[in-house]
mmCIF file of C-alpha atoms in Angstrom:
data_model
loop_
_atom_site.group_PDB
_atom_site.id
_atom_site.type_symbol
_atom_site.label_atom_id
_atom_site.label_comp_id
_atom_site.label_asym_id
_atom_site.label_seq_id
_atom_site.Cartn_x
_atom_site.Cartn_y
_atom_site.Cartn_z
ATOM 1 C CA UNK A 10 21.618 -1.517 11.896
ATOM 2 C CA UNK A 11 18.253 -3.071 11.878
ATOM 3 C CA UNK A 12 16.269 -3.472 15.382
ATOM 4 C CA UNK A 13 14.402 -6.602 15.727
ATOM 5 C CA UNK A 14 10.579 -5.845 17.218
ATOM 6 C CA UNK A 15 10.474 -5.386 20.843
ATOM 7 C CA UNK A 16 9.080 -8.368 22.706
ATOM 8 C CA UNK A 17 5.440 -7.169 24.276
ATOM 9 C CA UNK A 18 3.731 -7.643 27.650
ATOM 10 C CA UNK A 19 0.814 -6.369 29.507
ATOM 11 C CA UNK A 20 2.925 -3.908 31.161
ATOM 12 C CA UNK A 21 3.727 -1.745 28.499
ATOM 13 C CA UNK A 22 0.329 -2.746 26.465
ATOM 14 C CA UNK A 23 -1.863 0.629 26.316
ATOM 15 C CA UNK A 24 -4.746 -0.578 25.433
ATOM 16 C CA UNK A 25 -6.378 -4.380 26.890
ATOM 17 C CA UNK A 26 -6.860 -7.179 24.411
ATOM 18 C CA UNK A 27 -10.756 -7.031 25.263
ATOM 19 C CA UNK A 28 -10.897 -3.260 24.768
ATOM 20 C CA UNK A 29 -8.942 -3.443 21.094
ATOM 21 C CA UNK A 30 -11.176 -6.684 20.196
ATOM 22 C CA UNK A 31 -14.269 -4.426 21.015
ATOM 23 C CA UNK A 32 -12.510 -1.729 18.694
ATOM 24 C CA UNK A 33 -12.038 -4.165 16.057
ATOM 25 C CA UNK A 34 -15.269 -5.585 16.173
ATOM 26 C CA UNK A 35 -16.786 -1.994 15.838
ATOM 27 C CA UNK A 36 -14.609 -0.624 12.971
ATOM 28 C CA UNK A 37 -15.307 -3.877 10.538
ATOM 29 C CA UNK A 38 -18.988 -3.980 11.302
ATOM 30 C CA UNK A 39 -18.666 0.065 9.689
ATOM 31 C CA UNK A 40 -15.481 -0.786 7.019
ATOM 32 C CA UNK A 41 -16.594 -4.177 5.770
ATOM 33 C CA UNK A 42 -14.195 -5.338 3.508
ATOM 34 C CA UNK A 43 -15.946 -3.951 0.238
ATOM 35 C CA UNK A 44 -16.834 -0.424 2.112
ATOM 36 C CA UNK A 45 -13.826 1.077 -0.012
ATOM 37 C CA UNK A 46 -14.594 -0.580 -3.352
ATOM 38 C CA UNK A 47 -16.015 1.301 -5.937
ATOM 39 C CA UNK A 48 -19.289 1.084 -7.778
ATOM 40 C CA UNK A 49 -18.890 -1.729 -10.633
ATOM 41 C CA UNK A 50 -20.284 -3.908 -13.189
ATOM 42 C CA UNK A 51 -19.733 -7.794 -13.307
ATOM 43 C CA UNK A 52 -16.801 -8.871 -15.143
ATOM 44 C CA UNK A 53 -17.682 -9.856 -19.010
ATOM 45 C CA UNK A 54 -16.911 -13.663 -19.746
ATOM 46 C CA UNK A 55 -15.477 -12.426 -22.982
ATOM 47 C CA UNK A 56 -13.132 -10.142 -20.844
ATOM 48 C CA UNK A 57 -11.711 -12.537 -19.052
ATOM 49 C CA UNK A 58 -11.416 -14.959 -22.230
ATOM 50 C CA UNK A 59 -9.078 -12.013 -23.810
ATOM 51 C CA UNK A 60 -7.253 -11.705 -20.857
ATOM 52 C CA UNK A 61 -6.449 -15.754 -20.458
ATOM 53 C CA UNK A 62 -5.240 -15.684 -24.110
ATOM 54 C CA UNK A 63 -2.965 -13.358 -23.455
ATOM 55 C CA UNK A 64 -1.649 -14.682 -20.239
ATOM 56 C CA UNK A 65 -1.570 -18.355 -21.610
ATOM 57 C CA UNK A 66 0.969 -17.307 -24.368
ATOM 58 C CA UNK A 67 3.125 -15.090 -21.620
ATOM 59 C CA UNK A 68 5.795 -16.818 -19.993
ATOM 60 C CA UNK A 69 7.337 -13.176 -18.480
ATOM 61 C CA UNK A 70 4.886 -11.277 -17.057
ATOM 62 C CA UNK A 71 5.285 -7.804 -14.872
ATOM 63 C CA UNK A 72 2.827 -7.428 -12.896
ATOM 64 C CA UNK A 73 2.082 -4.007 -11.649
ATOM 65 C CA UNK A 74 -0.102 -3.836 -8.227
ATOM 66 C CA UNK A 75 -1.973 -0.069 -6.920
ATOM 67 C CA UNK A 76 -4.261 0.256 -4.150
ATOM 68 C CA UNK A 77 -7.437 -0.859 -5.931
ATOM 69 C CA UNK A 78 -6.266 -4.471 -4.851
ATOM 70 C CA UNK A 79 -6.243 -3.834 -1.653
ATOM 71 C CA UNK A 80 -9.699 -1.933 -1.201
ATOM 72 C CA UNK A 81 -11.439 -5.585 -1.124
ATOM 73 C CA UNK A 82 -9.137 -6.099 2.128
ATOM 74 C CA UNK A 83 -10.587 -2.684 3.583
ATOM 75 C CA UNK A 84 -7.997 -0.407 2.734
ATOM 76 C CA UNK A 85 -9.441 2.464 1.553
ATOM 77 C CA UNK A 86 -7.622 4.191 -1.905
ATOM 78 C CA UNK A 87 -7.300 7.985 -2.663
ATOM 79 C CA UNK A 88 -9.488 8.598 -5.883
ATOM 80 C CA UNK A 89 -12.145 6.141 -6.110
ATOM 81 C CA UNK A 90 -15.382 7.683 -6.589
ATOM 82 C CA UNK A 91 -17.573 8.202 -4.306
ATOM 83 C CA UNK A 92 -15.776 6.053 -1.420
ATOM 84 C CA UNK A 93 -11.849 6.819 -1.761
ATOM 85 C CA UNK A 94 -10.261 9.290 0.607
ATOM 86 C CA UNK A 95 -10.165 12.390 -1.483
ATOM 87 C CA UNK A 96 -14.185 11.972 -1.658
ATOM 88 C CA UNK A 97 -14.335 10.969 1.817
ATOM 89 C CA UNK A 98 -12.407 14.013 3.157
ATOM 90 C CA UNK A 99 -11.042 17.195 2.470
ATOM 91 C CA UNK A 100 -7.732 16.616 4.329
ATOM 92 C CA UNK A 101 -4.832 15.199 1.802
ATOM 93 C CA UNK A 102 -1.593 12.926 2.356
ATOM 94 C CA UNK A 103 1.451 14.949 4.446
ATOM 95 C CA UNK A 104 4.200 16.847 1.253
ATOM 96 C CA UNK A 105 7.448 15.501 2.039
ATOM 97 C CA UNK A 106 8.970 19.156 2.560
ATOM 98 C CA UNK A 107 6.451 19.624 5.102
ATOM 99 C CA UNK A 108 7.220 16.369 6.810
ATOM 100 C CA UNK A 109 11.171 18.118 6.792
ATOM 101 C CA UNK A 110 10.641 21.033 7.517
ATOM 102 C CA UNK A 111 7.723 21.398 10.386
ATOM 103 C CA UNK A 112 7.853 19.965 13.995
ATOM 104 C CA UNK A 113 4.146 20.317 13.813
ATOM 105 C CA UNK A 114 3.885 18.284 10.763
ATOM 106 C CA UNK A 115 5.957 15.598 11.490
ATOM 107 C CA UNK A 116 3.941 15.550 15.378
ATOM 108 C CA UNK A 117 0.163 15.163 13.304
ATOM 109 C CA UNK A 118 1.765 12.703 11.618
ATOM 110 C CA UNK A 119 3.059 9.901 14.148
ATOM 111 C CA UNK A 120 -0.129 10.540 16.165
ATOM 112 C CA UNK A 121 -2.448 9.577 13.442
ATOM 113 C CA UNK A 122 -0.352 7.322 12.541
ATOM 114 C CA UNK A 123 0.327 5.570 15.947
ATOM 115 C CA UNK A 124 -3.478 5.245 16.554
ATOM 116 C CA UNK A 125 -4.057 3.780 13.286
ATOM 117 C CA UNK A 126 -1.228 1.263 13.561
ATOM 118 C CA UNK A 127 -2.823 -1.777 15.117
ATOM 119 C CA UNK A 128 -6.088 -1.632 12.368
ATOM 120 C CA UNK A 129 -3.469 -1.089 9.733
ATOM 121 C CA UNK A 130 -1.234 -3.628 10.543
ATOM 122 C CA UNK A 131 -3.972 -5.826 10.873
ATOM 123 C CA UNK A 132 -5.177 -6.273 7.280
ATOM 124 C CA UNK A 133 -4.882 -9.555 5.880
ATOM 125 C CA UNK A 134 -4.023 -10.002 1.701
ATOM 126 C CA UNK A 135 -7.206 -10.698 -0.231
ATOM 127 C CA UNK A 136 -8.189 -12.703 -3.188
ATOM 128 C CA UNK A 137 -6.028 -10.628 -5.788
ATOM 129 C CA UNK A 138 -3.008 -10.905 -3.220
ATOM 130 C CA UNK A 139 -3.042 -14.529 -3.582
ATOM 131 C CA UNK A 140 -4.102 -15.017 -7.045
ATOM 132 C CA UNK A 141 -0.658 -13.040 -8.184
ATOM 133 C CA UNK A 142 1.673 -15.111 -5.378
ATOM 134 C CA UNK A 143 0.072 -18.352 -7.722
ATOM 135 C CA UNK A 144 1.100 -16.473 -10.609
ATOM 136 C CA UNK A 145 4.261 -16.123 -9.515
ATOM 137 C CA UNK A 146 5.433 -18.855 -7.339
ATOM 138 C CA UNK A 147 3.341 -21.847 -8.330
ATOM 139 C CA UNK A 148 2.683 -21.299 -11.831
ATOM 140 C CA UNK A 149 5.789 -19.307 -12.649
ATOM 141 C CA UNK A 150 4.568 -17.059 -15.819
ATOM 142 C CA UNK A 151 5.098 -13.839 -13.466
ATOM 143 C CA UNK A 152 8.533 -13.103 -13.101
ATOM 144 C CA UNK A 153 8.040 -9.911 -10.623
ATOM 145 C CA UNK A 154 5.251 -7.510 -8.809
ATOM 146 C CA UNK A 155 5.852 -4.422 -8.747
ATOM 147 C CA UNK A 156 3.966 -2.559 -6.205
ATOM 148 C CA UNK A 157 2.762 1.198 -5.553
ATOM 149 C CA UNK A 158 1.377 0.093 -2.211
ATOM 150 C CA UNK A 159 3.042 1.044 0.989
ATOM 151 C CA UNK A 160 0.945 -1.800 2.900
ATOM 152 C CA UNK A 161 3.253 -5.090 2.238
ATOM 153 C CA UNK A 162 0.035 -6.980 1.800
ATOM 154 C CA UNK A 163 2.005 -9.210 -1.442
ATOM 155 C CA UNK A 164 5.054 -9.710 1.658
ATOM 156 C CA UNK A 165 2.367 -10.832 3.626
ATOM 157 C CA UNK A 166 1.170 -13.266 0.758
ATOM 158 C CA UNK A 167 4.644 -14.921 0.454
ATOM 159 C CA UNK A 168 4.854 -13.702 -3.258
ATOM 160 C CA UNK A 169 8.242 -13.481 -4.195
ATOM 161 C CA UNK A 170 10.540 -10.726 -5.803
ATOM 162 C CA UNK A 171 8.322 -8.199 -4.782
ATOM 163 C CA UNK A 172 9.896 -4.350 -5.685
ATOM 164 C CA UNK A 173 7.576 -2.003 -3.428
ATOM 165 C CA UNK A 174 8.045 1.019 -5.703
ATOM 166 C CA UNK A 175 6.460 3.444 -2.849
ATOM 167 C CA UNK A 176 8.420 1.922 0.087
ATOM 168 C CA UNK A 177 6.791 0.202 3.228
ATOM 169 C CA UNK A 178 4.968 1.492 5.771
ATOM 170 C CA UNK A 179 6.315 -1.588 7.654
ATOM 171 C CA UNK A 180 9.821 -0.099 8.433
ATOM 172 C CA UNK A 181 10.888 3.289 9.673
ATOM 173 C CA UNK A 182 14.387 4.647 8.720
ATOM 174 C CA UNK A 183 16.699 8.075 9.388
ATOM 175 C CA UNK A 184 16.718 10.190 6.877
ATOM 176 C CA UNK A 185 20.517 11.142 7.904
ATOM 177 C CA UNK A 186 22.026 7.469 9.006
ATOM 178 C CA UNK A 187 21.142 3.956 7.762
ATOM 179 C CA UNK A 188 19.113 3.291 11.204
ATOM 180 C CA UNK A 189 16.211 1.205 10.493
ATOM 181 C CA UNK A 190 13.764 -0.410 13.091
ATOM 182 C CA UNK A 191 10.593 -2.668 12.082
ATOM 183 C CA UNK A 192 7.349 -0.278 12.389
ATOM 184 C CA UNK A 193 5.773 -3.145 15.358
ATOM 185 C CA UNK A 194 9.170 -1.688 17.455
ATOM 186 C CA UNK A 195 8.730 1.839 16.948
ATOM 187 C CA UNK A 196 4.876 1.570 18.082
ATOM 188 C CA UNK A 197 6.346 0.320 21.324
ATOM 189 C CA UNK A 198 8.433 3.323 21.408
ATOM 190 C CA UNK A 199 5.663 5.407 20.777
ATOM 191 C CA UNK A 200 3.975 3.958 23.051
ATOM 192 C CA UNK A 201 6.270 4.407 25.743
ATOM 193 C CA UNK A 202 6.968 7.783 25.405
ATOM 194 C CA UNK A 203 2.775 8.581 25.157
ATOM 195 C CA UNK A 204 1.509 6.296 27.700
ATOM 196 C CA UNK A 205 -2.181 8.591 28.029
ATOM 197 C CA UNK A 206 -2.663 8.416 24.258
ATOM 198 C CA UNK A 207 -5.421 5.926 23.401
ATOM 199 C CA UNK A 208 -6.782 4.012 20.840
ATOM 200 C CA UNK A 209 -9.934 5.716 19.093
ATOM 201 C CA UNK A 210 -11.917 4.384 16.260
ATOM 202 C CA UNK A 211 -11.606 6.346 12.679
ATOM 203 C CA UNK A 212 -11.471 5.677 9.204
ATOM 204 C CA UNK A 213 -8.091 4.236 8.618
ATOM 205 C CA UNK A 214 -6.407 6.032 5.481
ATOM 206 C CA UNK A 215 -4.436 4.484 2.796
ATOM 207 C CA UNK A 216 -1.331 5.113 4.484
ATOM 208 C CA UNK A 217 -2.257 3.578 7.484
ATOM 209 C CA UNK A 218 -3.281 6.869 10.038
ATOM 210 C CA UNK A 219 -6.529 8.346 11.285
ATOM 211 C CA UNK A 220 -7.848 11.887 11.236
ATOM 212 C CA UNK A 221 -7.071 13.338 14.300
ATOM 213 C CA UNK A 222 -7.480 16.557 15.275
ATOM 214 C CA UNK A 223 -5.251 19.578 16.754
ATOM 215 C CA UNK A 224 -6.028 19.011 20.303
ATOM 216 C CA UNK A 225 -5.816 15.250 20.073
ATOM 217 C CA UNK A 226 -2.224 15.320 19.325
ATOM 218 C CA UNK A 227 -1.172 18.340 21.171
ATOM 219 C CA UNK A 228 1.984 17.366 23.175
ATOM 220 C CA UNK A 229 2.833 13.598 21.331
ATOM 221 C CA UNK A 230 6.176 12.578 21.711
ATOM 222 C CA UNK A 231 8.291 11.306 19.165
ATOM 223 C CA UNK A 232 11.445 10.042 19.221
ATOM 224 C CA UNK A 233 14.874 10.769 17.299
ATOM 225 C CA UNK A 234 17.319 8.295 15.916
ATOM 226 C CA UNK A 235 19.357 6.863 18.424
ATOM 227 C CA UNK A 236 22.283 6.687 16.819
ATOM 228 C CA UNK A 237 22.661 9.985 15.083
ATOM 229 C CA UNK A 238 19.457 12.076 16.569
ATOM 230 C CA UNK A 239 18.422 12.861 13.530
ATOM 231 C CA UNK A 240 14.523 12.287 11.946
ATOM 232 C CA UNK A 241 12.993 9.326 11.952
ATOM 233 C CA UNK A 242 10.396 8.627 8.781
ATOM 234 C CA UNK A 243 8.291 5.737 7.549
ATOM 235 C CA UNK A 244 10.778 3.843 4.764
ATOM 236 C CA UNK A 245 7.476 5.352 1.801
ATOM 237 C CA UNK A 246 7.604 7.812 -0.767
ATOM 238 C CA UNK A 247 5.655 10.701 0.176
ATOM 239 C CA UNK A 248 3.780 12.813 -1.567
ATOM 240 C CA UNK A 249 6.440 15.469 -3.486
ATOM 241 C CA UNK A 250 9.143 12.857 -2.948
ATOM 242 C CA UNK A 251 10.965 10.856 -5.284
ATOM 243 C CA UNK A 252 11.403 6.903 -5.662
ATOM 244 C CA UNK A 253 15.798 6.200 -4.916
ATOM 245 C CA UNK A 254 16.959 5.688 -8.311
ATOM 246 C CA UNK A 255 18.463 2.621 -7.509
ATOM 247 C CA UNK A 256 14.524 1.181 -7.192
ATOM 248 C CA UNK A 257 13.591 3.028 -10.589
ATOM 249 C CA UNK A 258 16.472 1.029 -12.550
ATOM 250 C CA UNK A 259 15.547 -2.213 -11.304
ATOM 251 C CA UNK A 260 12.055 -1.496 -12.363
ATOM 252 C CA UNK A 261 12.927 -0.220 -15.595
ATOM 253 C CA UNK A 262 15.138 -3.495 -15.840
ATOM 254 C CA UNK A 263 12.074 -5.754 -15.224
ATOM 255 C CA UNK A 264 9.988 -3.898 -17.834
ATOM 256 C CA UNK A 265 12.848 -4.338 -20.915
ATOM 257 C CA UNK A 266 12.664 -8.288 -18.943
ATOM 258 C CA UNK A 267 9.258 -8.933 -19.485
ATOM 259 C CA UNK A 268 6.829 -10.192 -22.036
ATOM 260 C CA UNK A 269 4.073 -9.088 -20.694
ATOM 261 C CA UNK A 270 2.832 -5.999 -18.256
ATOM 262 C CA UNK A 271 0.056 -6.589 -15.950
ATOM 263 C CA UNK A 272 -1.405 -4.042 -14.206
ATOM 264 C CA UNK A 273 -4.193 -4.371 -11.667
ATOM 265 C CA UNK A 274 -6.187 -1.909 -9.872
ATOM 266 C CA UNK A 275 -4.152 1.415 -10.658
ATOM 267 C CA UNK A 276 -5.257 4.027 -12.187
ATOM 268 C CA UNK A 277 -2.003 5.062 -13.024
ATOM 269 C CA UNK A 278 -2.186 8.648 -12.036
ATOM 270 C CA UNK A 279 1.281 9.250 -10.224
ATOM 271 C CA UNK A 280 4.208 9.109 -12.543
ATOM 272 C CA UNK A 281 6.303 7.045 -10.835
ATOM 273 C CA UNK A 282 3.793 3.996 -12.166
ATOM 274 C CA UNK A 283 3.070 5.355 -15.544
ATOM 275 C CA UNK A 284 6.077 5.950 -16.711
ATOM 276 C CA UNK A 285 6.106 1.795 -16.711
ATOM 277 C CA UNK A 286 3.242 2.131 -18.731
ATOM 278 C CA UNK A 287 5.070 4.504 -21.202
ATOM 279 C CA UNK A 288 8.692 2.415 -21.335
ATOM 280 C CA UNK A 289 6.389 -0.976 -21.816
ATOM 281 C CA UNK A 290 4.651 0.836 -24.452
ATOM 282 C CA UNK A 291 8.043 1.975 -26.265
ATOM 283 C CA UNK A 292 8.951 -1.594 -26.335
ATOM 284 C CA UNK A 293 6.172 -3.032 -27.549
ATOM 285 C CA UNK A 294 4.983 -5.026 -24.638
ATOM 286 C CA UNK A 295 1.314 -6.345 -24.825
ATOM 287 C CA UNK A 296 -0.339 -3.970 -21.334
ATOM 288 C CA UNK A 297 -3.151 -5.329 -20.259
ATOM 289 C CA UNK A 298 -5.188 -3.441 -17.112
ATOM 290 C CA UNK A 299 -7.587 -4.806 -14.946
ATOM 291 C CA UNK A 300 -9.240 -1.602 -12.875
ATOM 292 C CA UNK A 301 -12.648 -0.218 -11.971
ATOM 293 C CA UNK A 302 -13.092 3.079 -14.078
ATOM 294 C CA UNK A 303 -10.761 4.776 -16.241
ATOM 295 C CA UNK A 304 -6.830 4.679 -16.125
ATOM 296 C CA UNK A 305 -4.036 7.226 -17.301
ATOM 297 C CA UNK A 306 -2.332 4.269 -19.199
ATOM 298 C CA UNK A 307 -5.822 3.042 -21.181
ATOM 299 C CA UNK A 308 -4.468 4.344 -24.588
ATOM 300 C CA UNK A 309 -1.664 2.114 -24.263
ATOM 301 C CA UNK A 310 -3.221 -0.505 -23.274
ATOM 302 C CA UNK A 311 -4.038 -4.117 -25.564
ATOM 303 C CA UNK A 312 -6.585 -5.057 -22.997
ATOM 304 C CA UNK A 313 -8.652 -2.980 -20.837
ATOM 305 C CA UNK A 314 -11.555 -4.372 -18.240
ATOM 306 C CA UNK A 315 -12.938 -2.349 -16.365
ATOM 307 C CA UNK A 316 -14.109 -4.434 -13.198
ATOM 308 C CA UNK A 317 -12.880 -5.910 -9.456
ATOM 309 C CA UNK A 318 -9.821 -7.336 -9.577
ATOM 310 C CA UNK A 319 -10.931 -10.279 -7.289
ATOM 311 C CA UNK A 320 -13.493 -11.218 -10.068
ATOM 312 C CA UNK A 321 -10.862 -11.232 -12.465
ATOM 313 C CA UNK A 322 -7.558 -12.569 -11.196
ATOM 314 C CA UNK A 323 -8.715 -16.220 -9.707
ATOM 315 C CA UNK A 324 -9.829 -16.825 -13.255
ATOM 316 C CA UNK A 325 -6.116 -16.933 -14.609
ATOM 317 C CA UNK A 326 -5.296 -19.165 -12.016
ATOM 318 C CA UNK A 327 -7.205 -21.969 -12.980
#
């Protein structure tokens, strides 16, 4: 069953609209849209040149997205230097058996994850976003996006046939039933059941909670599945997890599909993304990466610039 997001009012609001604009205001004078974006170099003409002779003889492309597109819409990413999570802070992304196993766990997790909600769910798609939904809906060379992101940002975009390889952080499932309610409705759950909790301003992470600590989220309340009572978990893959087979056999069928593989702003580090890399390279696809600094998948790679995607990607869309 799939619950439809709870209508809101000022009643059940827990935090005033002039209060969360203030909040707003505060966090994007600090994250500015290009706070999480790496140090880099201009984009070579001659770069781009190589890339839009490639593209302009492609009539198949995959297109595989990471979070490097979506640092220019203030998301930060986890291994950028100098301004990606892992270099920001020493804390690291929840295991998946931990998430299971621990009460604890699973507690730190919805309250970081409930306070970040309304800055996360508030990013807008960027430049990139757009310049692959003209790829593939107005244009038509791009057949599909495949996307490590949890943030829906291409959904957002109105690209179509989007796979998100990682899940979205958009929808929260049981991991024993087939419950599913939108991520908007469980925040009003949340936010029910933890009417003293309150907004605070942090630096959103790339999974879309805050840093919070042990005292903060002492006693936060979260619910079970009402159907079975059984856990409730964001519909991602997390960390130690594995991506439903079902989702790595479509992706495998796009990659023997295409003519082409794309990939922009990954640097290809988890698996689950570069073993696209190593199937496309088996078949003999052209790979072409767009991505500030150095990628797993280089080696295999035709093309290789190493900039912004949004200084790239409006270029093929010309």
């Amino acid at each position: 069953m799939f619950v439809r997001s709870l209508k809101r009012d000022s009643a059940t609001c827990f935090v005033t609209p002039r209060c969360f604009d203030f909040i707003t205001e505060k966090f994007i004078r600090r994250h500015s849209s290009t706070s999480f974006v790496p140090k880099h170099l201009p984009v070579r003409e001659e770069d781009i040149d190589k890339l839009d002779r490639l593209i302009s003889v492609s009539r198949n492309i995959l297109i595989l997205t990471g979070a490097g597109i979506s640092t220019e819409s203030g998301i930060p990413d986890y291994r950028s230097e100098g301004v990606g999570l892992y270099a920001r802070s020493t804390n690291r992304p929840v295991q998946y058996r931990d998430f299971l196993k621990s009460e604890a766990v699973r507690r730190r997790y919805w309250a970081r994850n409930y306070v970040g909600w309304p800055r996360f769910s508030s990013f807008s798609p960027n430049e990139t976003h757009l310049s692959v939904r003209k790829l593939v809906n107005d244009i038509g060379i791009a057949r599909c996006v495949v996307t490590q992101n949890v943030d829906s940002l291409h959904t957002k975009a109105k690209t179509r046939n989007v796979i998100e390889l990682h899940g979205s952080a958009y929808r929260v499932v049981c991991i024993n039933c087939d419950f599913k309610i939108e991520r908007h409705a469980f925040q009003d759950l949340l936010a029910n059941l933890n009417p003293d909790m309150q907004i605070i301003d942090q630096m959103i992470r790339p999974d879309g909670d805050v840093e919070m600590n042990q005292d903060q989220v002492e006693g936060f309340n979260i619910p079970s599945c009402p159907s079975c009572a059984g856990l409730l978990k964001p519909d991602i893959v997390f960390f130690g997890d594995n991506v439903p087979k079902n989702r790595v056999e479509q992706v495998r069928n796009e990659v023997q599909l295409c003519d082409t593989l794309l990939v922009l702003g990954s640097s290809l580090t988890v698996f689950s993304a570069y073993r696209i890399i190593l199937q496309a390279s088996e078949l003999h696809k052209p790979i072409a990466i767009v991505n500030i600094g150095e990628t797993r998948g280089d080696k295999h790679a035709l093309i290789k610039i190493s900039a912004k995607c949004g200084d790239v990607l409006p270029h093929l869309c010309r």
